CSV table of C-alpha atoms and ligand atoms in Angstrom, one decimal:
chain,number,residue,atom,x,y,z
A,1288,MET,CA,14.5,10.3,14.9
A,1289,GLY,CA,17.6,8.1,13.6
A,1290,ARG,CA,20.1,8.7,10.4
A,1291,ILE,CA,18.4,6.2,8.5
A,1292,ASN,CA,14.8,7.2,9.6
A,1293,GLY,CA,16.0,11.2,8.6
A,1294,LEU,CA,17.2,9.5,4.8
A,1295,LEU,CA,14.4,7.7,4.4
A,1296,LEU,CA,11.8,10.7,4.9
A,1297,GLY,CA,13.7,12.8,2.8
A,1298,ALA,CA,13.5,10.1,0.3
A,1299,LEU,CA,9.9,10.2,0.7
A,1300,VAL,CA,9.6,13.4,-0.4
A,1301,LEU,CA,11.2,12.9,-3.1
A,1302,LEU,CA,9.6,10.0,-4.0
A,1303,ALA,CA,6.4,11.3,-3.4
A,1304,THR,CA,6.7,14.3,-5.4
A,1305,ALA,CA,8.3,12.2,-8.3
A,1306,VAL,CA,5.8,9.2,-8.4
A,1307,SER,CA,2.8,11.6,-7.8
A,1308,TYR,CA,3.7,13.9,-10.7
A,1309,SER,CA,4.7,10.7,-13.0
A,1310,ALA,CA,3.9,7.4,-11.9
A,1311,THR,CA,5.7,5.9,-14.5
A,1312,ALA,CA,9.2,7.9,-13.3
A,1313,PRO,CA,11.8,5.4,-13.0
A,1314,ALA,CA,13.2,4.6,-9.8
A,1315,HIS,CA,17.2,5.4,-10.8
A,1316,ASP,CA,16.4,8.8,-12.0
A,1317,VAL,CA,15.3,9.6,-8.2
A,1318,PHE,CA,17.2,7.7,-5.9
A,1319,VAL,CA,20.8,8.7,-6.8
A,1320,LYS,CA,21.5,10.8,-3.5
A,1321,PHE,CA,22.0,7.3,-1.5
A,1322,ASP,CA,25.4,6.8,-1.2
A,1323,THR,CA,25.0,3.4,0.7
A,1324,ALA,CA,23.9,-0.1,-1.0
A,1325,ILE,CA,21.3,-0.6,1.8
A,1326,GLU,CA,19.9,2.9,1.7
A,1327,SER,CA,19.1,2.9,-2.0
A,1328,THR,CA,17.4,-0.6,-2.1
A,1329,VAL,CA,15.2,0.1,1.1
A,1330,PHE,CA,14.6,3.9,-0.9
A,1331,GLU,CA,13.7,1.6,-4.2
A,1332,PHE,CA,11.6,-0.4,-2.0
A,1333,TYR,CA,9.9,2.9,-1.1
A,1334,VAL,CA,9.5,4.3,-4.4
A,1335,ASN,CA,7.8,0.5,-5.3
A,1336,LEU,CA,5.6,0.8,-2.3
A,1337,PHE,CA,4.6,4.1,-3.5
A,1338,LYS,CA,3.8,3.1,-6.8
A,1339,TYR,CA,2.3,0.2,-5.7
A,1340,LEU,CA,-0.2,2.0,-3.5
A,1341,TYR,CA,-0.6,4.7,-6.0
A,1342,HIS,CA,-2.2,1.6,-8.9
A,1343,ALA,CA,-4.3,-0.2,-5.6
A,1344,LEU,CA,-5.8,3.6,-5.3
A,1345,ILE,CA,-6.9,4.0,-8.8
A,1346,LYS,CA,-7.9,0.5,-9.4
A,1347,THR,CA,-9.7,-0.2,-6.3
A,1348,SER,CA,-12.0,3.4,-6.8
A,1349,GLU,CA,-12.5,2.4,-10.6
A,1350,LEU,CA,-13.6,-0.8,-9.4
A,1351,LEU,CA,-16.0,0.6,-6.9
A,1352,GLU,CA,-17.4,3.4,-9.9
A,1353,SER,CA,-18.3,0.8,-12.2
A,1354,VAL,CA,-20.2,-1.1,-9.7
A,1355,LEU,CA,-22.3,2.1,-8.5
A,1356,LYS,CA,-23.0,2.2,-12.3
A,1357,ASP,CA,-24.4,-0.9,-11.9
A,1358,ASP,CA,-28.1,-1.7,-12.8
A,1359,THR,CA,-28.8,-4.0,-10.2
A,1360,ILE,CA,-27.3,-1.7,-7.9
A,1361,VAL,CA,-28.8,1.8,-9.3
A,1362,ARG,CA,-32.1,0.7,-9.1
A,1363,ASN,CA,-32.3,-0.4,-5.7
A,1364,ASN,CA,-33.4,2.1,-3.0
A,1365,ASN,CA,-32.4,0.0,-0.2
A,1366,ILE,CA,-28.8,-0.1,-0.3
A,1367,ASN,CA,-28.1,3.5,0.0
A,1368,GLN,CA,-26.1,3.8,2.9
A,1369,THR,CA,-23.7,1.0,0.7
A,1370,LYS,CA,-23.7,3.4,-2.0
A,1371,VAL,CA,-22.6,6.7,0.5
A,1372,LEU,CA,-20.0,4.2,1.7
A,1373,PHE,CA,-18.6,3.6,-1.9
A,1374,GLN,CA,-19.0,7.1,-2.8
A,1375,GLY,CA,-17.0,8.2,0.7
A,1376,TYR,CA,-14.3,5.7,-0.7
A,1377,ILE,CA,-13.8,7.2,-4.1
A,1378,ALA,CA,-13.8,10.6,-2.8
A,1379,GLU,CA,-11.0,9.4,-0.3
A,1380,THR,CA,-9.0,8.5,-3.4
A,1381,THR,CA,-9.4,11.3,-5.2
A,1382,GLU,CA,-7.9,13.5,-2.4
A,1383,ARG,CA,-5.2,10.9,-2.1
A,1384,LEU,CA,-4.4,10.7,-5.8
A,1385,LYS,CA,-3.1,14.8,-6.0
A,1386,PRO,CA,-0.2,16.1,-6.5
A,1387,PRO,CA,1.4,16.6,-3.1
A,1388,PRO,CA,1.6,19.9,-2.2
A,1389,THR,CA,4.6,22.5,-3.5
A,1390,ASN,CA,6.4,22.9,-0.2
A,1391,MET,CA,6.2,19.4,1.3
A,1392,THR,CA,7.8,19.1,4.9
A,1393,LYS,CA,9.3,15.8,5.1
A,1394,LEU,CA,6.8,15.0,7.3
A,1395,ASP,CA,4.1,15.6,4.6
A,1396,GLY,CA,6.0,13.0,2.3
A,1397,PHE,CA,5.6,10.5,5.6
A,1398,LEU,CA,2.5,10.7,6.4
A,1399,CYS,CA,1.0,10.4,2.5
A,1400,ILE,CA,2.4,7.2,2.3
A,1401,VAL,CA,0.5,6.7,6.0
A,1402,ALA,CA,-2.3,8.2,4.8
A,1403,ASN,CA,-2.5,5.6,1.4
A,1404,ILE,CA,-2.4,2.9,3.7
A,1405,HIS,CA,-5.3,4.0,5.7
A,1406,THR,CA,-7.4,4.8,2.9
A,1407,LEU,CA,-6.0,1.3,0.8
A,1408,ASN,CA,-7.0,-0.4,4.4
A,1409,LEU,CA,-11.0,0.9,4.3
A,1410,PHE,CA,-11.3,-1.2,0.8
A,1411,GLY,CA,-10.2,-4.6,2.8
A,1412,ASP,CA,-12.6,-3.0,5.1
A,1413,ILE,CA,-15.2,-3.5,2.1
A,1414,VAL,CA,-14.7,-6.7,0.6
A,1415,LYS,CA,-14.4,-7.6,4.3
A,1416,ARG,CA,-17.6,-6.3,4.9
A,1417,TYR,CA,-19.7,-7.8,1.8
A,1418,ASN,CA,-17.9,-10.8,1.8
A,1419,THR,CA,-21.1,-13.6,2.1
A,1420,THR,CA,-19.0,-16.6,2.7
A,1421,SER,CA,-17.8,-15.2,5.9
A,1422,LEU,CA,-21.4,-13.7,7.8
A,1423,PRO,CA,-23.8,-16.2,9.5
A,1424,THR,CA,-26.4,-15.2,7.6
A,1425,PRO,CA,-25.9,-12.7,4.7
A,1426,SER,CA,-29.3,-10.4,3.7
A,1427,ASP,CA,-30.2,-10.4,0.0
A,1428,GLU,CA,-28.6,-6.7,0.3
A,1429,TYR,CA,-25.3,-8.2,0.8
A,1430,ARG,CA,-25.3,-11.0,-1.4
A,1431,LEU,CA,-26.9,-8.3,-4.7
A,1432,ILE,CA,-23.6,-6.1,-3.7
A,1433,GLU,CA,-21.0,-9.0,-3.2
A,1434,ALA,CA,-22.3,-10.1,-6.4
A,1435,ALA,CA,-21.8,-6.8,-8.3
A,1436,LEU,CA,-18.2,-6.6,-7.0
A,1437,LYS,CA,-17.6,-9.9,-8.4
A,1438,ARG,CA,-19.1,-9.0,-12.1
A,1439,HIS,CA,-17.2,-5.8,-12.5
A,1440,GLY,CA,-13.8,-7.8,-11.3
A,1441,LEU,CA,-13.2,-7.8,-7.6
A,1442,ASP,CA,-11.5,-11.3,-7.5
A,1443,GLU,CA,-8.8,-10.5,-10.6
A,1444,LEU,CA,-8.2,-7.1,-8.7
A,1445,ILE,CA,-7.4,-8.8,-5.5
A,1446,ASN,CA,-5.4,-11.4,-7.3
A,1447,ASN,CA,-4.0,-8.8,-9.5
A,1448,LEU,CA,-2.4,-6.9,-6.5
A,1449,LYS,CA,-1.6,-9.8,-4.3
A,1450,ILE,CA,0.6,-11.0,-7.4
A,1451,ARG,CA,2.0,-7.0,-7.7
A,1452,LYS,CA,2.7,-6.8,-4.0
A,1453,THR,CA,4.5,-10.0,-4.1
A,1454,GLU,CA,6.7,-9.3,-6.9
A,1455,PHE,CA,8.4,-6.4,-5.2
A,1456,ILE,CA,8.5,-7.6,-1.7
A,1457,ASN,CA,10.6,-10.7,-2.9
A,1458,GLU,CA,12.7,-8.8,-5.3
A,1459,PHE,CA,13.4,-6.5,-2.5
A,1460,LEU,CA,14.2,-9.5,-0.2
A,1461,LEU,CA,16.9,-11.0,-2.7
A,1462,LYS,CA,18.3,-7.5,-3.0
A,1463,MET,CA,18.1,-6.7,1.0
A,1464,ASP,CA,20.4,-10.4,1.2
A,1465,ILE,CA,23.0,-9.3,-1.1
A,1466,VAL,CA,23.0,-6.0,0.2
A,1467,VAL,CA,22.7,-7.4,4.4
A,1468,THR,CA,25.6,-10.3,3.6
A,1469,ASP,CA,28.1,-7.7,1.9
A,1470,LEU,CA,27.4,-4.9,4.6
A,1471,SER,CA,30.9,-4.2,7.0
A,1472,GLU,CA,30.3,-4.2,10.4
A,1473,GLU,CA,30.8,-0.9,11.0
A,1474,ASP,CA,27.8,-0.3,8.8
A,1475,LYS,CA,25.8,-3.1,9.9
A,1476,ILE,CA,25.9,-1.7,13.8
A,1477,LYS,CA,25.2,1.9,12.1
A,1478,ASN,CA,22.3,0.5,10.2
A,1479,HIS,CA,21.3,-2.1,12.9
A,1480,LYS,CA,17.5,-1.2,13.1
A,1481,LEU,CA,16.8,-1.8,9.4
A,1482,VAL,CA,18.9,-5.0,9.3
A,1483,GLU,CA,16.8,-6.4,12.0
A,1484,TRP,CA,13.8,-5.3,11.2
A,1485,TYR,CA,14.7,-7.4,7.8
A,1486,GLN,CA,15.5,-10.2,9.6
A,1487,ASN,CA,12.2,-10.5,11.0
A,1488,TYR,CA,10.7,-9.7,7.7
A,1489,ARG,CA,13.0,-12.3,6.2
A,1490,ASN,CA,11.1,-14.9,8.3
A,1491,SER,CA,7.7,-15.0,7.9
A,1492,THR,CA,6.1,-16.8,5.2
A,1493,GLU,CA,5.5,-15.7,2.1
A,1494,GLU,CA,1.4,-14.9,2.3
A,1495,GLN,CA,2.7,-13.7,6.0
A,1496,ARG,CA,4.4,-11.0,4.3
A,1497,ALA,CA,2.5,-9.9,1.8
A,1498,ASN,CA,-0.6,-9.4,4.0
A,1499,ASP,CA,1.7,-7.9,7.0
A,1500,ILE,CA,3.6,-5.4,4.6
A,1501,PHE,CA,1.8,-2.3,6.1
A,1502,THR,CA,2.1,-3.6,9.6
A,1503,HIS,CA,5.9,-4.1,9.1
A,1504,PHE,CA,5.9,-0.7,7.4
A,1505,ALA,CA,4.7,1.2,10.2
A,1506,GLN,CA,7.1,-1.5,12.6
A,1507,MET,CA,9.9,0.2,10.8
A,1508,TYR,CA,8.9,3.7,12.0
A,1509,ALA,CA,8.2,2.8,15.5
A,1510,ARG,CA,9.9,5.6,16.4
A,1511,PHE,CA,9.0,7.8,14.6
B,896,NAG,C1,-32.7,5.9,-1.2
B,896,NAG,O1,-32.0,7.1,-2.0
B,896,NAG,C2,-33.4,7.0,-3.0
B,896,NAG,C3,-32.9,8.5,-4.2
B,896,NAG,O2,-32.2,9.4,-3.0
B,896,NAG,C4,-34.6,7.5,-2.4
B,896,NAG,O3,-35.4,7.6,-3.6
B,896,NAG,C5,-34.8,6.2,-1.4
B,896,NAG,O4,-36.4,7.0,-0.4
B,896,NAG,C6,-33.3,6.0,-0.6
B,896,NAG,N1,-34.4,4.9,-0.2
B,896,NAG,C7,-34.0,4.6,1.6
B,896,NAG,C8,-34.4,3.5,1.9
B,896,NAG,O5,-33.9,5.7,2.3
B,897,NAG,C1,5.5,26.3,2.2
B,897,NAG,O1,5.1,28.3,1.4
B,897,NAG,C2,4.4,28.9,2.8
B,897,NAG,C3,4.6,29.8,1.8
B,897,NAG,O2,5.8,30.7,1.2
B,897,NAG,C4,5.4,29.5,3.7
B,897,NAG,O3,4.7,29.9,4.3
B,897,NAG,C5,5.5,28.5,4.7
B,897,NAG,O4,6.6,28.3,5.8
B,897,NAG,C6,5.8,27.0,3.7
B,897,NAG,N1,6.1,25.5,4.7
B,897,NAG,C7,7.3,24.8,4.7
B,897,NAG,C8,7.4,24.1,5.3
B,897,NAG,O5,8.3,25.0,4.2
B,898,NAG,C1,-14.1,-14.2,2.2
B,898,NAG,O1,-14.4,-14.9,2.9
B,898,NAG,C2,-13.7,-16.7,3.2
B,898,NAG,C3,-14.3,-17.1,4.2
B,898,NAG,O2,-13.8,-16.6,5.3
B,898,NAG,C4,-12.5,-16.4,3.0
B,898,NAG,O3,-11.3,-18.0,2.3
B,898,NAG,C5,-12.3,-15.7,1.4
B,898,NAG,O4,-10.6,-15.3,0.9
B,898,NAG,C6,-12.7,-14.4,1.3
B,898,NAG,N1,-12.7,-13.7,-0.2
B,898,NAG,C7,-12.4,-12.3,-0.4
B,898,NAG,C8,-12.5,-11.8,-1.4
B,898,NAG,O5,-11.7,-12.1,1.0
B,899,NAG,C1,14.5,-16.9,12.1
B,899,NAG,O1,14.4,-17.7,12.3
B,899,NAG,C2,15.4,-18.8,12.8
B,899,NAG,C3,14.3,-20.2,12.6
B,899,NAG,O2,13.2,-19.9,13.2
B,899,NAG,C4,15.8,-18.2,14.1
B,899,NAG,O3,16.5,-19.2,14.7
B,899,NAG,C5,16.0,-16.6,14.1
B,899,NAG,O4,16.3,-16.1,15.1
B,899,NAG,C6,14.9,-15.5,13.3
B,899,NAG,N1,14.9,-14.8,13.3
B,899,NAG,C7,14.8,-13.2,13.5
B,899,NAG,C8,16.0,-12.2,13.4
B,899,NAG,O5,13.7,-13.3,14.3
């Protein structure tokens, strides 16, 4: 594990603790330990990623909760499987949103973000599953479920999450542009993995960047 990864893992513990206990903790309170600009910029990105995931898990879970209370869903006895699926998602997010253990190891901090990403992806699967536009012969039940999801704000939520994601990604790229340009040759070599990752990421389109943020995150840790 390279130096930057070690530092970032340390950062994850800090931010996992700080952000879980107070979702509104300002980033600058926790990244004072990061001496170089590139480290603090990446750390700030993680704080924002963590906050985003936290927010997304709460909102997606709330959406499914209100769908489960919808009249058309409550009185339908042919969609028990869907109800169980939604309840499972809500239970999993509740688990994710619990404060982390007090003596978290560095690995726990990293796994915490990975787990959050994994859970949020399950919501993506749900959205895909009940998207009747992309199904060849959607059943009445699927139409009913999709309609309930939309009535309770699915499209607005997806849109809102996309805007949030794009905002902090663009802010990150803007800062990284400056930081990487100002990097000394020595630091560029020291941080070459991060710089390469960033340049690759920089090169993708805005749409790809928003969609692939989690893939890119994983790539950054490919050596982990
Ligand atoms: C679905 O669940 C309800 C309530 O638990 C039950 O009455 C009903 O028989 C179930 N439907 C099916 C198709 O299993
Ligand atoms: C966490 O705390 C428990 C109980 O004090 C201790 O046994 C354990 O070794 C700690 N774990 C780490 C990683 O520090
Ligand atoms: C549903 O599927 C269609 C067609 O594949 C796609 O254009 C649309 O964005 C999807 N909707 C959602 C909410 O994902
Ligand atoms: C970024 O895109 C430019 C132009 O397509 C290309 O020349 C360059 O090699 C790419 N950089 C990376 C790191 O992929």
